[in-house]
PDB file of C-alpha atoms in Angstrom:
ATOM      1  CA  MET A   1      20.916   1.529  23.416  1.00 82.00           C
ATOM      2  CA  TYR A   2      19.110   1.019  26.736  1.00 87.00           C
ATOM      3  CA  ASP A   3      17.091   3.682  28.509  1.00 85.00           C
ATOM      4  CA  PRO A   4      16.132   3.030  32.171  1.00 89.00           C
ATOM      5  CA  THR A   5      13.139   5.368  32.079  1.00 87.00           C
ATOM      6  CA  VAL A   6      11.614   3.638  29.048  1.00 89.00           C
ATOM      7  CA  ALA A   7      12.338   0.284  30.683  1.00 92.00           C
ATOM      8  CA  ARG A   8      10.633   1.306  33.928  1.00 91.00           C
ATOM      9  CA  LEU A   9       7.533   2.528  32.111  1.00 87.00           C
ATOM     10  CA  THR A  10       7.391  -0.652  30.018  1.00 91.00           C
ATOM     11  CA  TYR A  11       7.741  -2.887  33.063  1.00 91.00           C
ATOM     12  CA  ARG A  12       4.963  -0.952  34.750  1.00 89.00           C
ATOM     13  CA  ALA A  13       2.707  -1.384  31.718  1.00 87.00           C
ATOM     14  CA  LEU A  14       3.430  -5.114  31.366  1.00 90.00           C
ATOM     15  CA  LEU A  15       3.188  -5.961  35.035  1.00 89.00           C
ATOM     16  CA  GLY A  16       0.024  -4.079  35.851  1.00 82.00           C
ATOM     17  CA  ARG A  17      -2.470  -5.977  37.969  1.00 76.00           C
ATOM     18  CA  ARG A  18      -4.659  -7.346  35.164  1.00 82.00           C
ATOM     19  CA  ARG A  19      -1.835  -8.173  32.755  1.00 82.00           C
ATOM     20  CA  ALA A  20       0.204  -9.796  35.527  1.00 86.00           C
ATOM     21  CA  LEU A  21      -2.733 -12.063  36.344  1.00 89.00           C
ATOM     22  CA  ILE A  22      -2.934 -13.114  32.705  1.00 88.00           C
ATOM     23  CA  LEU A  23       0.810 -13.695  32.527  1.00 91.00           C
ATOM     24  CA  GLY A  24       0.756 -15.792  35.686  1.00 93.00           C
ATOM     25  CA  ALA A  25      -2.220 -17.982  34.764  1.00 94.00           C
ATOM     26  CA  LEU A  26      -0.475 -20.341  32.332  1.00 94.00           C
ATOM     27  CA  PRO A  27       2.659 -20.883  34.478  1.00 96.00           C
ATOM     28  CA  LEU A  28       0.435 -21.693  37.439  1.00 96.00           C
ATOM     29  CA  LEU A  29      -1.559 -24.114  35.293  1.00 97.00           C
ATOM     30  CA  LEU A  30       1.653 -25.794  34.125  1.00 97.00           C
ATOM     31  CA  ILE A  31       2.817 -26.377  37.683  1.00 97.00           C
ATOM     32  CA  VAL A  32      -0.612 -27.708  38.705  1.00 97.00           C
ATOM     33  CA  ILE A  33      -0.516 -30.117  35.749  1.00 96.00           C
ATOM     34  CA  ALA A  34       3.017 -31.203  36.672  1.00 96.00           C
ATOM     35  CA  VAL A  35       1.986 -31.930  40.266  1.00 97.00           C
ATOM     36  CA  ALA A  36      -1.077 -33.874  39.125  1.00 96.00           C
ATOM     37  CA  VAL A  37       0.854 -35.909  36.549  1.00 96.00           C
ATOM     38  CA  ARG A  38       3.619 -36.728  39.026  1.00 95.00           C
ATOM     39  CA  ALA A  39       1.061 -37.814  41.630  1.00 95.00           C
ATOM     40  CA  LEU A  40      -0.811 -40.017  39.171  1.00 93.00           C
ATOM     41  CA  SER A  41       1.999 -41.577  37.124  1.00 88.00           C
ATOM     42  CA  GLY A  42       5.162 -41.027  39.129  1.00 88.00           C
ATOM     43  CA  ALA A  43       8.479 -39.876  37.699  1.00 86.00           C
ATOM     44  CA  ASP A  44       8.701 -40.757  34.012  1.00 91.00           C
ATOM     45  CA  ASP A  45      11.097 -39.193  31.520  1.00 92.00           C
ATOM     46  CA  GLN A  46       8.846 -39.580  28.488  1.00 93.00           C
ATOM     47  CA  THR A  47       5.852 -38.134  30.314  1.00 94.00           C
ATOM     48  CA  ALA A  48       7.942 -35.186  31.468  1.00 94.00           C
ATOM     49  CA  ALA A  49       9.092 -34.539  27.900  1.00 94.00           C
ATOM     50  CA  ASN A  50       5.517 -34.758  26.639  1.00 94.00           C
ATOM     51  CA  VAL A  51       4.186 -32.278  29.192  1.00 95.00           C
ATOM     52  CA  LEU A  52       7.039 -29.788  28.816  1.00 95.00           C
ATOM     53  CA  GLY A  53       7.069 -30.043  25.037  1.00 92.00           C
ATOM     54  CA  GLY A  54       3.337 -30.225  24.461  1.00 89.00           C
ATOM     55  CA  PHE A  55       2.198 -27.561  26.905  1.00 92.00           C
ATOM     56  CA  ALA A  56       5.122 -25.482  28.182  1.00 94.00           C
ATOM     57  CA  LEU A  57       7.048 -24.906  24.955  1.00 93.00           C
ATOM     58  CA  ALA A  58       4.239 -25.313  22.417  1.00 90.00           C
ATOM     59  CA  THR A  59       1.558 -23.283  24.198  1.00 91.00           C
ATOM     60  CA  MET A  60       2.696 -21.378  27.270  1.00 94.00           C
ATOM     61  CA  VAL A  61       5.900 -19.799  25.945  1.00 95.00           C
ATOM     62  CA  PRO A  62       4.430 -18.373  22.692  1.00 93.00           C
ATOM     63  CA  ILE A  63       1.300 -17.042  24.405  1.00 94.00           C
ATOM     64  CA  ILE A  64       3.361 -15.301  27.062  1.00 95.00           C
ATOM     65  CA  GLY A  65       5.589 -14.011  24.275  1.00 95.00           C
ATOM     66  CA  VAL A  66       2.541 -12.574  22.532  1.00 94.00           C
ATOM     67  CA  ILE A  67       1.354 -10.833  25.691  1.00 93.00           C
ATOM     68  CA  ALA A  68       4.776  -9.419  26.578  1.00 94.00           C
ATOM     69  CA  GLY A  69       5.977  -8.622  23.058  1.00 93.00           C
ATOM     70  CA  THR A  70       2.869  -6.875  21.801  1.00 92.00           C
ATOM     71  CA  GLY A  71       2.121  -5.354  25.210  1.00 90.00           C
ATOM     72  CA  ALA A  72       5.520  -3.665  25.333  1.00 91.00           C
ATOM     73  CA  ILE A  73       4.518  -1.146  22.668  1.00 89.00           C
ATOM     74  CA  GLY A  74       1.156  -1.984  21.068  1.00 82.00           C
ATOM     75  CA  PRO A  75      -1.090  -0.278  23.655  1.00 80.00           C
ATOM     76  CA  GLU A  76       0.985   2.929  23.464  1.00 83.00           C
ATOM     77  CA  ILE A  77       0.506   3.049  19.703  1.00 81.00           C
ATOM     78  CA  ASP A  78      -3.203   2.261  19.959  1.00 76.00           C
ATOM     79  CA  ASP A  79      -4.007   4.971  22.505  1.00 75.00           C
ATOM     80  CA  GLY A  80      -1.633   7.534  20.988  1.00 74.00           C
ATOM     81  CA  SER A  81       0.539   7.895  24.087  1.00 75.00           C
ATOM     82  CA  VAL A  82       3.556   6.796  22.036  1.00 80.00           C
ATOM     83  CA  VAL A  83       3.645  10.364  20.697  1.00 78.00           C
ATOM     84  CA  TYR A  84       4.889  11.587  24.086  1.00 78.00           C
ATOM     85  CA  LEU A  85       7.615   8.962  24.069  1.00 79.00           C
ATOM     86  CA  LEU A  86       8.681   9.870  20.552  1.00 79.00           C
ATOM     87  CA  ALA A  87       8.871  13.534  21.566  1.00 79.00           C
ATOM     88  CA  LYS A  88      11.727  12.697  23.940  1.00 79.00           C
ATOM     89  CA  PRO A  89      15.324  13.074  22.703  1.00 82.00           C
ATOM     90  CA  LEU A  90      15.732   9.329  22.286  1.00 83.00           C
ATOM     91  CA  LYS A  91      16.823   7.393  19.249  1.00 88.00           C
ATOM     92  CA  ARG A  92      14.086   5.148  17.924  1.00 86.00           C
ATOM     93  CA  PRO A  93      16.323   2.025  17.962  1.00 88.00           C
ATOM     94  CA  THR A  94      17.021   2.747  21.640  1.00 90.00           C
ATOM     95  CA  ILE A  95      13.294   2.750  22.409  1.00 91.00           C
ATOM     96  CA  ILE A  96      12.770  -0.514  20.532  1.00 93.00           C
ATOM     97  CA  PHE A  97      15.840  -2.199  22.012  1.00 94.00           C
ATOM     98  CA  THR A  98      14.852  -1.204  25.543  1.00 94.00           C
ATOM     99  CA  LYS A  99      11.328  -2.483  25.094  1.00 94.00           C
ATOM    100  CA  LEU A 100      12.694  -5.692  23.580  1.00 96.00           C
ATOM    101  CA  ILE A 101      14.924  -6.293  26.604  1.00 96.00           C
ATOM    102  CA  VAL A 102      11.955  -5.789  28.912  1.00 96.00           C
ATOM    103  CA  ALA A 103       9.736  -8.091  26.842  1.00 96.00           C
ATOM    104  CA  ILE A 104      12.438 -10.772  26.804  1.00 97.00           C
ATOM    105  CA  ALA A 105      12.967 -10.514  30.554  1.00 96.00           C
ATOM    106  CA  VAL A 106       9.248 -10.773  31.305  1.00 96.00           C
ATOM    107  CA  THR A 107       8.787 -13.679  28.891  1.00 96.00           C
ATOM    108  CA  MET A 108      11.748 -15.540  30.364  1.00 97.00           C
ATOM    109  CA  VAL A 109      10.607 -15.100  33.952  1.00 96.00           C
ATOM    110  CA  PHE A 110       7.040 -16.210  33.258  1.00 96.00           C
ATOM    111  CA  SER A 111       7.996 -19.106  30.970  1.00 96.00           C
ATOM    112  CA  ALA A 112      11.492 -20.457  31.653  1.00 96.00           C
ATOM    113  CA  VAL A 113      11.252 -20.382  35.462  1.00 96.00           C
ATOM    114  CA  PRO A 114       7.959 -22.335  35.675  1.00 97.00           C
ATOM    115  CA  THR A 115       9.241 -24.726  32.986  1.00 97.00           C
ATOM    116  CA  MET A 116      12.229 -25.539  35.182  1.00 97.00           C
ATOM    117  CA  ILE A 117      10.039 -25.955  38.256  1.00 97.00           C
ATOM    118  CA  ALA A 118       7.594 -28.191  36.383  1.00 97.00           C
ATOM    119  CA  GLY A 119      10.448 -30.287  34.993  1.00 95.00           C
ATOM    120  CA  LEU A 120      11.899 -30.833  38.449  1.00 96.00           C
ATOM    121  CA  ILE A 121       8.477 -31.845  39.741  1.00 96.00           C
ATOM    122  CA  LEU A 122       7.838 -34.237  36.860  1.00 95.00           C
ATOM    123  CA  ASN A 123      11.076 -36.251  36.905  1.00 93.00           C
ATOM    124  CA  GLY A 124      13.697 -34.423  38.935  1.00 92.00           C
ATOM    125  CA  ASN A 125      15.561 -33.364  35.781  1.00 89.00           C
ATOM    126  CA  GLY A 126      16.191 -36.943  34.709  1.00 88.00           C
ATOM    127  CA  GLN A 127      18.172 -37.044  31.431  1.00 90.00           C
ATOM    128  CA  GLN A 128      18.479 -33.244  31.688  1.00 92.00           C
ATOM    129  CA  ILE A 129      14.905 -32.840  30.434  1.00 95.00           C
ATOM    130  CA  ALA A 130      14.030 -29.974  32.773  1.00 95.00           C
ATOM    131  CA  VAL A 131      17.214 -28.089  31.899  1.00 96.00           C
ATOM    132  CA  ALA A 132      16.795 -28.764  28.172  1.00 96.00           C
ATOM    133  CA  TYR A 133      13.264 -27.383  28.016  1.00 97.00           C
ATOM    134  CA  THR A 134      14.240 -24.460  30.216  1.00 97.00           C
ATOM    135  CA  VAL A 135      17.014 -23.576  27.769  1.00 97.00           C
ATOM    136  CA  ALA A 136      14.529 -23.982  24.913  1.00 96.00           C
ATOM    137  CA  ALA A 137      12.118 -21.624  26.684  1.00 97.00           C
ATOM    138  CA  LEU A 138      14.889 -19.059  27.185  1.00 97.00           C
ATOM    139  CA  VAL A 139      15.930 -19.212  23.536  1.00 96.00           C
ATOM    140  CA  ALA A 140      12.352 -19.092  22.270  1.00 96.00           C
ATOM    141  CA  SER A 141      11.602 -16.127  24.552  1.00 96.00           C
ATOM    142  CA  ILE A 142      14.138 -14.007  22.689  1.00 97.00           C
ATOM    143  CA  ALA A 143      12.803 -14.772  19.208  1.00 96.00           C
ATOM    144  CA  TYR A 144       9.133 -14.578  20.182  1.00 96.00           C
ATOM    145  CA  SER A 145       9.642 -11.235  21.940  1.00 96.00           C
ATOM    146  CA  ALA A 146      11.329  -9.750  18.877  1.00 96.00           C
ATOM    147  CA  LEU A 147       8.683 -11.077  16.484  1.00 95.00           C
ATOM    148  CA  PHE A 148       5.718  -9.975  18.551  1.00 95.00           C
ATOM    149  CA  LEU A 149       7.252  -6.602  19.379  1.00 95.00           C
ATOM    150  CA  LEU A 150       7.523  -6.076  15.623  1.00 94.00           C
ATOM    151  CA  LEU A 151       3.886  -7.077  15.215  1.00 93.00           C
ATOM    152  CA  GLY A 152       2.987  -4.516  17.856  1.00 91.00           C
ATOM    153  CA  THR A 153       4.548  -1.768  15.724  1.00 91.00           C
ATOM    154  CA  VAL A 154       2.946  -2.766  12.414  1.00 89.00           C
ATOM    155  CA  SER A 155      -0.605  -3.764  13.331  1.00 85.00           C
ATOM    156  CA  ARG A 156      -3.378  -2.786  15.688  1.00 82.00           C
ATOM    157  CA  HIS A 157      -4.359  -6.463  15.736  1.00 87.00           C
ATOM    158  CA  ALA A 158      -0.949  -7.700  16.828  1.00 87.00           C
ATOM    159  CA  VAL A 159      -2.322  -9.966  19.563  1.00 88.00           C
ATOM    160  CA  VAL A 160      -4.628 -11.729  17.106  1.00 90.00           C
ATOM    161  CA  PHE A 161      -1.885 -12.201  14.518  1.00 90.00           C
ATOM    162  CA  GLY A 162       0.519 -13.352  17.199  1.00 88.00           C
ATOM    163  CA  LEU A 163      -1.908 -15.969  18.486  1.00 87.00           C
ATOM    164  CA  VAL A 164      -2.600 -17.117  14.926  1.00 87.00           C
ATOM    165  CA  TYR A 165       1.110 -17.649  14.358  1.00 85.00           C
ATOM    166  CA  ALA A 166       1.714 -19.338  17.703  1.00 81.00           C
ATOM    167  CA  LEU A 167      -1.362 -21.540  17.882  1.00 79.00           C
ATOM    168  CA  VAL A 168      -2.328 -22.073  14.242  1.00 81.00           C
ATOM    169  CA  TRP A 169       0.919 -21.944  12.279  1.00 79.00           C
ATOM    170  CA  GLU A 170       3.215 -23.601  14.799  1.00 78.00           C
ATOM    171  CA  ALA A 171       0.776 -25.915  16.577  1.00 71.00           C
ATOM    172  CA  LEU A 172      -1.527 -26.886  13.691  1.00 70.00           C
ATOM    173  CA  PHE A 173       0.416 -26.508  10.447  1.00 66.00           C
ATOM    174  CA  GLY A 174       3.651 -27.421  12.203  1.00 60.00           C
ATOM    175  CA  SER A 175       2.200 -30.792  13.131  1.00 60.00           C
ATOM    176  CA  LEU A 176       0.616 -31.454   9.732  1.00 65.00           C
ATOM    177  CA  VAL A 177       2.962 -29.897   7.169  1.00 68.00           C
ATOM    178  CA  PRO A 178       6.626 -30.945   7.517  1.00 67.00           C
ATOM    179  CA  GLY A 179       7.943 -27.934   5.570  1.00 69.00           C
ATOM    180  CA  ALA A 180       6.216 -25.507   7.934  1.00 70.00           C
ATOM    181  CA  ARG A 181       8.315 -26.776  10.825  1.00 76.00           C
ATOM    182  CA  THR A 182      11.417 -25.168   9.361  1.00 81.00           C
ATOM    183  CA  LEU A 183       9.804 -21.764   9.923  1.00 83.00           C
ATOM    184  CA  SER A 184       8.890 -22.495  13.514  1.00 88.00           C
ATOM    185  CA  VAL A 185      10.493 -20.837  16.532  1.00 93.00           C
ATOM    186  CA  GLN A 186       9.401 -23.854  18.534  1.00 91.00           C
ATOM    187  CA  GLN A 187      11.410 -26.216  16.326  1.00 92.00           C
ATOM    188  CA  TRP A 188      14.457 -23.944  16.477  1.00 94.00           C
ATOM    189  CA  ALA A 189      14.270 -23.970  20.267  1.00 95.00           C
ATOM    190  CA  LEU A 190      13.829 -27.758  20.285  1.00 94.00           C
ATOM    191  CA  ALA A 191      17.024 -28.118  18.262  1.00 94.00           C
ATOM    192  CA  VAL A 192      18.895 -26.360  21.062  1.00 95.00           C
ATOM    193  CA  ALA A 193      17.135 -28.498  23.679  1.00 95.00           C
ATOM    194  CA  HIS A 194      18.093 -31.658  21.785  1.00 94.00           C
ATOM    195  CA  LYS A 195      21.732 -30.610  21.988  1.00 93.00           C
ATOM    196  CA  VAL A 196      21.402 -30.206  25.765  1.00 92.00           C
ATOM    197  CA  THR A 197      19.900 -33.648  26.350  1.00 89.00           C
ATOM    198  CA  GLY A 198      21.938 -35.506  23.748  1.00 82.00           C
ATOM    199  CA  GLY A 199      19.188 -38.146  23.628  1.00 79.00           C
ATOM    200  CA  ASP A 200      16.044 -38.966  21.687  1.00 83.00           C
ATOM    201  CA  LEU A 201      13.473 -37.694  24.166  1.00 88.00           C
ATOM    202  CA  VAL A 202      13.750 -34.188  22.696  1.00 91.00           C
ATOM    203  CA  THR A 203      13.835 -34.020  18.912  1.00 88.00           C
ATOM    204  CA  SER A 204      13.584 -31.327  16.259  1.00 89.00           C
ATOM    205  CA  ASP A 205      13.048 -31.248  12.507  1.00 86.00           C
ATOM    206  CA  VAL A 206      15.675 -28.511  12.213  1.00 89.00           C
ATOM    207  CA  GLY A 207      19.430 -28.958  12.597  1.00 92.00           C
ATOM    208  CA  LEU A 208      21.223 -27.091  15.363  1.00 94.00           C
ATOM    209  CA  THR A 209      23.281 -24.842  13.064  1.00 95.00           C
ATOM    210  CA  THR A 210      20.239 -23.897  10.999  1.00 94.00           C
ATOM    211  CA  ALA A 211      18.213 -23.276  14.128  1.00 95.00           C
ATOM    212  CA  VAL A 212      20.822 -20.978  15.700  1.00 96.00           C
ATOM    213  CA  VAL A 213      21.271 -19.009  12.471  1.00 96.00           C
ATOM    214  CA  LEU A 214      17.517 -18.570  12.024  1.00 95.00           C
ATOM    215  CA  LEU A 215      17.039 -17.548  15.659  1.00 96.00           C
ATOM    216  CA  VAL A 216      19.716 -14.867  15.345  1.00 97.00           C
ATOM    217  CA  VAL A 217      18.559 -13.638  11.928  1.00 97.00           C
ATOM    218  CA  VAL A 218      14.889 -13.412  12.883  1.00 95.00           C
ATOM    219  CA  THR A 219      15.644 -11.648  16.163  1.00 97.00           C
ATOM    220  CA  VAL A 220      17.989  -9.107  14.579  1.00 97.00           C
ATOM    221  CA  LEU A 221      15.808  -8.404  11.529  1.00 97.00           C
ATOM    222  CA  ALA A 222      12.610  -8.106  13.573  1.00 95.00           C
ATOM    223  CA  THR A 223      14.273  -5.697  15.997  1.00 95.00           C
ATOM    224  CA  TRP A 224      15.770  -3.613  13.180  1.00 95.00           C
ATOM    225  CA  TYR A 225      12.519  -3.404  11.240  1.00 94.00           C
ATOM    226  CA  ALA A 226      10.556  -2.497  14.365  1.00 92.00           C
ATOM    227  CA  GLY A 227      12.946   0.438  14.794  1.00 90.00           C
ATOM    228  CA  GLN A 228      12.330   1.486  11.201  1.00 89.00           C
ATOM    229  CA  ARG A 229       8.577   1.302  11.668  1.00 87.00           C
ATOM    230  CA  LEU A 230       8.790   3.421  14.790  1.00 85.00           C
ATOM    231  CA  ARG A 231      10.844   5.994  12.900  1.00 80.00           C
ATOM    232  CA  SER A 232       8.261   6.157  10.106  1.00 77.00           C
ATOM    233  CA  LEU A 233       5.511   6.521  12.708  1.00 70.00           C
ATOM    234  CA  LYS A 234       7.299   9.610  14.040  1.00 49.00           C
ATOM    235  CA  LEU A 235       7.538  11.086  10.582  1.00 43.00           C
ATOM    236  CA  ALA A 236       3.854  10.454   9.934  1.00 45.00           C
ATOM    237  CA  GLY A 237       2.975  12.234  13.170  1.00 42.00           C
ATOM    238  CA  GLU A 238       5.099  15.240  12.260  1.00 44.00           C
ATOM    239  CA  GLU A 239       3.425  15.565   8.899  1.00 39.00           C
TER     240      GLU A 239
END
């Protein structure tokens, strides 16, 4: 289910000079904000939770997920080079699974690691806030990568749709419409983070069991359907 050659090519595509600069911009900004906030207000648990929840998990993680998830396959479909990949004796689910693993790894490195660093800067991991949001970033990275990889296989405008979901649905509707929060990767990840802290600084509108089930279901279904779409793309090319 994992092909090293496909993985190497995907890493090379995702970590090219220009894309790597884009991926690194938000983590760098998060750390700069953390340093500034710590210098101005000192170590404060609530402030740390606000920064990590409001910027790291709500903005940085989904945007990086969009870049890594769609970038793992979208450009190959757009420029037609995916045809050469499909000509190889590889099962389509293997291609998708390999690209998903790469997208998850890249998203985790560029989101969870800086989240942990920022949390330690902000309050030294008081009340396990840094660890909780790091775990949330790790969990969200998996679901976002699967969702946005799927978008990359079904639409040429995957980046736009991904940003609409991440910044409009989750950030805007999620804050205004209570029912929308149930269908939010961010809220599912927060449910896991709440379990880690065991306190009230990190809260979620979704229960832990529901969140875990939805995370697993969405990840599995998105990965499966992406494989099906890639298979149909091969058939269309042969016709």
